[in-house]
Every structure is written in structure tokens, then in C-alpha cells.
Amino acid sequence: MPYIPLTPLRRTLAALVLTALALAAAGCGREGSPPVKGPAGSELPAYVVARNFTLPASPTWERAKRRGHLVVGVKEDQPYLGEKDPASGRYSGFDIEIARMMSAALGFPPSTIEFKTIASANRETALQNGQIDYYVGTYTINDKRKKLVGFAGPYYMAGQSLLVRTDENDIHGPQDLAGKRVCSAAGSTPAQRIEAEYPRADLVTYDTYSVCVDNLLTYQVDAVTTDDAILLGYAAKVPDELKVVGKPFSEEPYGIGVPRGDNALRFALDEALAVDEKNGDWRKAYDATLGLSGAPVPKPPPIDRYPAS
Ligand code: GLU
């Protein structure tokens, strides 16, 4: 991975950009920028905690019960999806709400969840070595990953897209990436797709997409690629600087990662998702989180419920 040192100008730019992002996040948008909307606690549904729920067939659930709370893997730098407030340490976003809904269905008050930030490249290991009970963080279900972990869901359908600076006029889709520096997260399906299908693009990977976005704003890369749901969140924070271009060029069904072989947990989560999609909680959570980024309002995709493995 090439390392580009920050020149003094770049350093100043980076500092300005970080300040702009911090101000936007704090709700003090510059003149002319739209007010920053974020989920107010009152708009989020309160999930009903299942009483007397037990799941003896799930070793993960049994271990959590003994521990007294769930440990859930998430992202912390993906606006409207999984975001951690650095001041309070609180997590918010659509994935966080899905994690809370699932917790309630499993009989654990959502307020007791211990969230752990886990990067894209480390999800399978975290589930395999018992660091987390389940994972909710823009995690695409695919056959390769199903050999390593289990997936409940999907609960949302995203698609790979491109984020560029508003002053960029040459990139409209993946076909325009030849010779361009494109940034994505290590271990992600979008990075793998660029490598496999657009080998003439100059791919750079980091642990997180927020580092890619900093690099884009400081002219160190030409585009960031990952799911539209993630990119729309970054663009919504600094709409004068960033735009999402073109049409999504893949299908990324988001699943809840569970330890492979814990079919009881996987099926319980599938059932819980079906209930929350029906009772309106899924939609309320969406409207109060991801819906605010301008992501198109979806119909939840059909739940997979693939056979025990
Ligand atoms: N959904 C894609 C993936 O699971 C990209 C987003 C991410 O890295 O979390 O690889």
C-alpha cells in the first residue's frame, strides 16, 4: 500500500476538513449547509424486551446469559449506520438499532449491550473466537463468508457505489476508474470487486472508510468506493465537498453475522427480524437513522433462512 506523506498544505487542508466534519457532526453547519439532522432519542422506537425468553440450543445465547449482557460488534465511523459519539461514547445509527431490536427479542434490555467496534477485515475472526455474540455493521452476506460465519437476514439491500469530490467531473461509474486512485476498506466486498473486475483502477485500502474519506477530501485519492448507504452518509455530512455518482453496481444484502454453526441463534434472529419488519419497528428505526441521509426508502429484502449448517 503506497504511503503518501502529508505536505504542509495537505496537512492544513486535512485539519480544515476534519474541523468541518467535526462542526457538521456537532450540528454547527457552516452558512448555507443544511442543518445536521440526527436521530433524537424520542423518535426512536422503544423495543419490547422478551420476557422469560430462553434459547438453550444456542451456545452463544447461553454464554451471554451467564455473562449478563450481549457483546455486539459494530462500526463506529459510518454516519447514520453505526456511529460513535466521541464525547459520550454512545453509538447510533440504523445498524445499532437493528442490534438493539435483536437484543430485545433475545431477552436482553438493549441498554445493556456492550458495543465493540470491529473493522471489516476482522469480522470473521471476531465471531470465530467469541469476541462478540453477533455483528451488525453493513455486513454483506455471501457464500464465501458463509463458510466462516452464519448470517441472519438480510435486513437491508445496499449496492456498491462511488463517492467523489464535487469538483470531480470525470468519474461517473466504475468504468471511469482506470488510472484513478480508488480507496476502500480492506477485507470488504467493494475492494474485492474493484480488484477482480476493474484491475486498471489503482486500489488503496485502509481499515476504515472514514480514512478513505479524509484522503478524498485532501486530494490523495480520486474516489472512495463502498455501499451507497455508507457513502450517502458521508456525502450528507459535507454536501458542498462530496457527491455520490452513478448507479449502484452490485447487490450487497446486509446480514447479522453470528458464529457459524449456531443455527438456533441465527433462526431466532431471522424470526425477530420478521416480527420487527411487521410491527413497524424496522421502518421507524430506518426513518430515524439511515432515512435521514437521503438513502432511498427500501422494502426490506426477503429473509433468507437457509438450512442449518
Ligand atoms: N457491505 C460490504 C462488505 O460487507 C462493504 C461494507 C463494509 O465493509 O462493511 O464488505
CSV table of C-alpha atoms in Angstrom, one decimal, residues 6-304:
chain,number,residue,atom,x,y,z
A,6,LEU,CA,1.2,14.9,4.2
A,7,THR,CA,2.8,18.1,2.7
A,8,PRO,CA,2.2,21.2,4.9
A,9,LEU,CA,-0.6,22.3,2.5
A,10,ARG,CA,-2.2,18.9,2.7
A,11,ARG,CA,-1.9,18.9,6.5
A,12,THR,CA,-3.6,22.3,6.6
A,13,LEU,CA,-6.3,21.0,4.3
A,14,ALA,CA,-6.7,17.9,6.3
A,15,ALA,CA,-7.1,19.9,9.5
A,16,LEU,CA,-9.7,22.2,7.9
A,17,VAL,CA,-11.6,19.2,6.6
A,18,LEU,CA,-11.6,17.5,10.0
A,19,THR,CA,-12.8,20.7,11.6
A,20,ALA,CA,-15.6,21.0,9.1
A,21,LEU,CA,-16.6,17.4,9.7
A,22,ALA,CA,-16.5,17.9,13.5
A,23,LEU,CA,-18.5,21.0,13.2
A,24,ALA,CA,-21.1,19.4,11.0
A,25,ALA,CA,-21.3,16.4,13.4
A,26,ALA,CA,-21.8,18.8,16.3
A,27,GLY,CA,-24.7,20.5,14.5
A,28,CYS,CA,-23.0,23.8,13.7
A,29,GLY,CA,-23.1,23.6,10.0
A,30,ARG,CA,-21.4,26.4,8.0
A,31,GLU,CA,-23.7,29.0,6.5
A,32,GLY,CA,-25.6,27.6,3.6
A,33,SER,CA,-25.1,23.9,4.6
A,34,PRO,CA,-28.3,22.1,5.6
A,35,PRO,CA,-29.0,21.6,9.3
A,36,VAL,CA,-27.5,18.4,10.5
A,37,LYS,CA,-30.3,16.0,11.4
A,38,GLY,CA,-29.7,13.2,13.7
A,39,PRO,CA,-32.0,10.7,15.5
A,40,ALA,CA,-33.5,12.3,18.6
A,41,GLY,CA,-34.0,9.7,21.3
A,42,SER,CA,-37.7,10.5,21.3
A,43,GLU,CA,-38.0,9.5,17.6
A,44,LEU,CA,-36.5,6.0,18.1
A,45,PRO,CA,-38.8,3.1,18.9
A,46,ALA,CA,-38.6,1.6,22.3
A,47,TYR,CA,-38.2,-2.2,21.7
A,48,VAL,CA,-40.2,-4.5,23.9
A,49,VAL,CA,-37.8,-6.9,25.7
A,50,ALA,CA,-39.0,-10.5,25.5
A,51,ARG,CA,-39.8,-11.9,29.0
A,52,ASN,CA,-38.8,-15.4,30.1
A,53,PHE,CA,-37.1,-15.9,26.8
A,54,THR,CA,-34.6,-18.8,26.7
A,55,LEU,CA,-32.6,-20.3,23.8
A,56,PRO,CA,-30.8,-23.4,25.3
A,57,ALA,CA,-29.8,-24.7,21.9
A,58,SER,CA,-27.6,-21.6,21.3
A,59,PRO,CA,-24.2,-21.7,22.9
A,60,THR,CA,-23.8,-18.0,22.2
A,61,TRP,CA,-27.0,-17.1,23.9
A,62,GLU,CA,-26.2,-19.3,26.9
A,63,ARG,CA,-22.8,-17.7,27.3
A,64,ALA,CA,-24.3,-14.2,27.1
A,65,LYS,CA,-26.9,-15.2,29.7
A,66,ARG,CA,-24.2,-16.2,32.1
A,67,ARG,CA,-22.3,-13.0,31.4
A,68,GLY,CA,-25.5,-11.0,31.9
A,69,HIS,CA,-25.3,-8.9,28.7
A,70,LEU,CA,-24.7,-9.2,25.0
A,71,VAL,CA,-21.5,-8.1,23.2
A,72,VAL,CA,-22.2,-6.8,19.7
A,73,GLY,CA,-19.7,-6.0,17.0
A,74,VAL,CA,-20.4,-2.8,15.0
A,75,LYS,CA,-18.8,0.1,13.1
A,76,GLU,CA,-18.2,3.5,14.7
A,77,ASP,CA,-17.4,5.8,11.7
A,78,GLN,CA,-20.3,5.2,9.3
A,79,PRO,CA,-22.8,8.1,9.6
A,80,TYR,CA,-26.5,7.1,10.0
A,81,LEU,CA,-25.5,3.4,10.2
A,82,GLY,CA,-23.0,2.8,13.0
A,83,GLU,CA,-21.5,5.9,14.6
A,84,LYS,CA,-19.9,6.5,17.9
A,85,ASP,CA,-20.2,9.9,19.6
A,86,PRO,CA,-16.6,10.6,20.8
A,87,ALA,CA,-17.8,12.7,23.7
A,88,SER,CA,-20.4,10.4,25.2
A,89,GLY,CA,-19.2,7.1,23.7
A,90,ARG,CA,-22.8,6.4,22.6
A,91,TYR,CA,-23.4,4.5,19.4
A,92,SER,CA,-26.2,5.4,17.0
A,93,GLY,CA,-27.5,4.6,13.5
A,94,PHE,CA,-29.6,2.0,11.7
A,95,ASP,CA,-27.2,-0.9,12.3
A,96,ILE,CA,-27.2,0.0,16.0
A,97,GLU,CA,-31.0,0.0,16.1
A,98,ILE,CA,-31.1,-3.4,14.4
A,99,ALA,CA,-28.6,-4.6,17.1
A,100,ARG,CA,-30.9,-3.2,19.8
A,101,MET,CA,-34.1,-4.8,18.3
A,102,MET,CA,-32.3,-8.2,18.2
A,103,SER,CA,-31.2,-7.8,21.8
A,104,ALA,CA,-34.7,-7.1,23.0
A,105,ALA,CA,-36.0,-10.1,21.1
A,106,LEU,CA,-33.3,-12.3,22.8
A,107,GLY,CA,-34.5,-11.1,26.2
A,108,PHE,CA,-31.7,-8.6,26.9
A,109,PRO,CA,-32.5,-4.9,27.6
A,110,PRO,CA,-30.9,-3.0,24.7
A,111,SER,CA,-29.4,-0.5,27.1
A,112,THR,CA,-27.1,-3.3,28.5
A,113,ILE,CA,-25.5,-4.1,25.1
A,114,GLU,CA,-21.7,-3.7,25.1
A,115,PHE,CA,-20.8,-2.5,21.6
A,116,LYS,CA,-17.4,-3.3,20.2
A,117,THR,CA,-16.0,-1.6,17.1
A,118,ILE,CA,-14.7,-4.2,14.7
A,119,ALA,CA,-13.3,-3.3,11.2
A,120,SER,CA,-14.4,-5.0,8.0
A,121,ALA,CA,-11.3,-7.2,7.8
A,122,ASN,CA,-11.7,-8.6,11.3
A,123,ARG,CA,-15.4,-9.6,11.5
A,124,GLU,CA,-15.0,-13.3,10.8
A,125,THR,CA,-12.2,-13.7,13.3
A,126,ALA,CA,-14.2,-11.8,16.0
A,127,LEU,CA,-17.1,-14.1,15.5
A,128,GLN,CA,-15.0,-17.2,15.3
A,129,ASN,CA,-13.0,-16.6,18.5
A,130,GLY,CA,-16.0,-15.5,20.6
A,131,GLN,CA,-15.0,-11.8,21.0
A,132,ILE,CA,-18.6,-10.9,20.1
A,133,ASP,CA,-22.0,-12.6,20.2
A,134,TYR,CA,-23.2,-11.1,16.9
A,135,TYR,CA,-22.2,-8.4,14.4
A,136,VAL,CA,-24.3,-5.7,12.8
A,137,GLY,CA,-22.3,-3.4,10.6
A,138,THR,CA,-23.0,-3.2,6.8
A,139,TYR,CA,-22.0,-6.9,6.6
A,140,THR,CA,-22.7,-8.4,3.1
A,141,ILE,CA,-24.0,-11.9,3.1
A,142,ASN,CA,-22.2,-14.1,0.5
A,143,ASP,CA,-21.2,-17.7,0.1
A,144,LYS,CA,-17.6,-17.2,0.8
A,145,ARG,CA,-18.3,-15.7,4.2
A,146,LYS,CA,-21.0,-18.3,4.9
A,147,LYS,CA,-18.2,-20.8,5.1
A,148,LEU,CA,-16.7,-18.9,8.0
A,149,VAL,CA,-19.8,-17.4,9.8
A,150,GLY,CA,-23.6,-17.6,9.8
A,151,PHE,CA,-25.9,-14.8,8.7
A,152,ALA,CA,-29.4,-13.9,9.8
A,153,GLY,CA,-31.3,-11.7,7.5
A,154,PRO,CA,-30.8,-9.9,5.2
A,155,TYR,CA,-32.4,-6.8,6.8
A,156,TYR,CA,-31.3,-4.2,4.1
A,157,MET,CA,-30.2,-4.2,0.5
A,158,ALA,CA,-27.3,-1.9,-0.4
A,159,GLY,CA,-25.3,-1.6,-3.6
A,160,GLN,CA,-21.7,-0.6,-4.4
A,161,SER,CA,-21.3,3.0,-5.5
A,162,LEU,CA,-18.7,5.8,-5.8
A,163,LEU,CA,-18.0,8.9,-3.8
A,164,VAL,CA,-16.1,11.7,-5.3
A,165,ARG,CA,-15.4,15.4,-4.6
A,166,THR,CA,-18.0,17.8,-6.0
A,167,ASP,CA,-15.2,19.3,-8.3
A,168,GLU,CA,-14.8,15.9,-10.0
A,169,ASN,CA,-16.3,15.7,-13.5
A,170,ASP,CA,-14.6,12.6,-15.0
A,171,ILE,CA,-15.9,9.8,-12.8
A,172,HIS,CA,-19.4,8.6,-13.3
A,173,GLY,CA,-19.1,4.9,-12.8
A,174,PRO,CA,-16.6,2.0,-12.3
A,175,GLN,CA,-15.7,2.1,-16.0
A,176,ASP,CA,-14.1,5.5,-15.4
A,177,LEU,CA,-11.7,4.3,-12.7
A,178,ALA,CA,-8.8,3.2,-14.9
A,179,GLY,CA,-5.6,5.0,-13.7
A,180,LYS,CA,-7.5,6.6,-10.8
A,181,ARG,CA,-6.7,6.2,-7.2
A,182,VAL,CA,-9.7,4.5,-5.5
A,183,CYS,CA,-9.9,3.9,-1.8
A,184,SER,CA,-11.9,1.2,0.1
A,185,ALA,CA,-11.7,-0.8,3.2
A,186,ALA,CA,-9.5,-3.9,3.5
A,187,GLY,CA,-11.5,-7.2,3.5
A,188,SER,CA,-14.6,-5.6,2.1
A,189,THR,CA,-16.6,-6.9,-0.9
A,190,PRO,CA,-16.3,-3.5,-2.7
A,191,ALA,CA,-12.5,-3.7,-2.5
A,192,GLN,CA,-12.6,-7.3,-3.8
A,193,ARG,CA,-14.9,-6.3,-6.7
A,194,ILE,CA,-12.5,-3.5,-7.8
A,195,GLU,CA,-9.6,-5.9,-7.7
A,196,ALA,CA,-11.4,-8.6,-9.7
A,197,GLU,CA,-13.4,-6.6,-12.2
A,198,TYR,CA,-11.7,-3.2,-12.6
A,199,PRO,CA,-8.0,-4.1,-12.4
A,200,ARG,CA,-6.9,-0.9,-14.1
A,201,ALA,CA,-8.0,1.1,-11.1
A,202,ASP,CA,-5.3,1.9,-8.6
A,203,LEU,CA,-6.8,0.5,-5.4
A,204,VAL,CA,-5.7,1.7,-2.0
A,205,THR,CA,-7.1,0.1,1.1
A,206,TYR,CA,-7.3,1.2,4.8
A,207,ASP,CA,-9.1,-0.3,7.8
A,208,THR,CA,-12.0,2.1,7.6
A,209,TYR,CA,-13.9,4.2,5.1
A,210,SER,CA,-13.5,7.4,7.2
A,211,VAL,CA,-9.8,7.3,6.5
A,212,CYS,CA,-10.6,7.0,2.8
A,213,VAL,CA,-12.9,10.0,3.0
A,214,ASP,CA,-10.2,12.1,4.7
A,215,ASN,CA,-7.9,11.1,1.8
A,216,LEU,CA,-10.5,12.0,-0.8
A,217,LEU,CA,-11.1,15.5,0.8
A,218,THR,CA,-7.3,16.1,0.8
A,219,TYR,CA,-6.8,15.1,-2.8
A,220,GLN,CA,-4.8,11.9,-2.0
A,221,VAL,CA,-7.3,9.7,-3.8
A,222,ASP,CA,-9.8,10.3,-6.5
A,223,ALA,CA,-12.8,8.2,-5.3
A,224,VAL,CA,-14.0,6.1,-2.4
A,225,THR,CA,-15.9,3.0,-3.2
A,226,THR,CA,-18.3,1.0,-1.0
A,227,ASP,CA,-22.0,0.6,-0.4
A,228,ASP,CA,-24.3,3.5,-1.4
A,229,ALA,CA,-25.8,3.5,2.1
A,230,ILE,CA,-22.4,4.3,3.6
A,231,LEU,CA,-21.3,6.8,1.0
A,232,LEU,CA,-24.6,8.8,1.2
A,233,GLY,CA,-24.0,9.3,4.9
A,234,TYR,CA,-20.5,10.8,4.3
A,235,ALA,CA,-21.9,13.0,1.4
A,236,ALA,CA,-24.8,14.2,3.6
A,237,LYS,CA,-22.3,15.4,6.3
A,238,VAL,CA,-20.4,17.7,3.8
A,239,PRO,CA,-22.6,18.1,0.8
A,240,ASP,CA,-20.6,21.0,-0.6
A,241,GLU,CA,-17.5,18.8,-0.8
A,242,LEU,CA,-18.7,15.3,-1.7
A,243,LYS,CA,-21.2,13.6,-4.0
A,244,VAL,CA,-22.2,10.1,-4.8
A,245,VAL,CA,-22.1,9.4,-8.5
A,246,GLY,CA,-23.6,6.9,-10.9
A,247,LYS,CA,-25.8,3.9,-10.2
A,248,PRO,CA,-25.1,1.1,-7.7
A,249,PHE,CA,-23.2,-1.7,-9.5
A,250,SER,CA,-23.6,-4.6,-7.1
A,251,GLU,CA,-26.1,-6.1,-4.6
A,252,GLU,CA,-25.0,-6.0,-1.0
A,253,PRO,CA,-27.5,-7.8,1.2
A,254,TYR,CA,-26.8,-6.8,4.9
A,255,GLY,CA,-26.9,-9.7,7.3
A,256,ILE,CA,-26.4,-10.1,11.1
A,257,GLY,CA,-23.2,-12.1,11.5
A,258,VAL,CA,-23.3,-15.0,14.1
A,259,PRO,CA,-20.9,-17.7,15.0
A,260,ARG,CA,-21.0,-20.4,12.3
A,261,GLY,CA,-23.0,-23.5,13.4
A,262,ASP,CA,-25.1,-21.5,16.0
A,263,ASN,CA,-28.2,-22.2,13.9
A,264,ALA,CA,-30.5,-21.7,16.9
A,265,LEU,CA,-29.3,-18.1,17.3
A,266,ARG,CA,-29.5,-17.5,13.5
A,267,PHE,CA,-33.0,-18.7,13.3
A,268,ALA,CA,-34.1,-16.7,16.4
A,269,LEU,CA,-32.7,-13.6,14.8
A,270,ASP,CA,-34.4,-14.3,11.5
A,271,GLU,CA,-37.7,-14.6,13.3
A,272,ALA,CA,-37.1,-11.4,15.3
A,273,LEU,CA,-36.4,-9.5,12.1
A,274,ALA,CA,-39.6,-10.8,10.5
A,275,VAL,CA,-41.5,-9.6,13.6
A,276,ASP,CA,-39.9,-6.2,13.6
A,277,GLU,CA,-40.5,-5.7,9.9
A,278,LYS,CA,-44.2,-6.5,10.5
A,279,ASN,CA,-44.8,-4.5,13.7
A,280,GLY,CA,-43.3,-1.3,12.2
A,281,ASP,CA,-40.2,-1.1,14.4
A,282,TRP,CA,-37.8,-1.7,11.4
A,283,ARG,CA,-39.4,1.1,9.5
A,284,LYS,CA,-39.4,3.6,12.5
A,285,ALA,CA,-35.8,2.8,13.1
A,286,TYR,CA,-34.9,3.3,9.4
A,287,ASP,CA,-36.8,6.7,9.3
A,288,ALA,CA,-35.0,8.0,12.4
A,289,THR,CA,-31.5,6.9,11.2
A,290,LEU,CA,-30.5,5.9,7.6
A,291,GLY,CA,-33.5,7.6,6.2
A,292,LEU,CA,-32.0,11.0,7.2
A,293,SER,CA,-29.0,10.5,4.8
A,294,GLY,CA,-31.2,10.5,1.7
A,295,ALA,CA,-30.8,6.8,1.1
A,296,PRO,CA,-33.8,5.6,-0.9
A,297,VAL,CA,-36.6,4.1,1.3
A,298,PRO,CA,-36.5,0.4,0.7
A,299,LYS,CA,-38.7,-2.5,1.2
A,300,PRO,CA,-36.8,-4.9,3.5
A,301,PRO,CA,-35.5,-7.8,1.3
A,302,PRO,CA,-36.9,-11.3,1.9
A,303,ILE,CA,-35.2,-13.1,4.8
A,304,ASP,CA,-33.0,-16.0,3.7
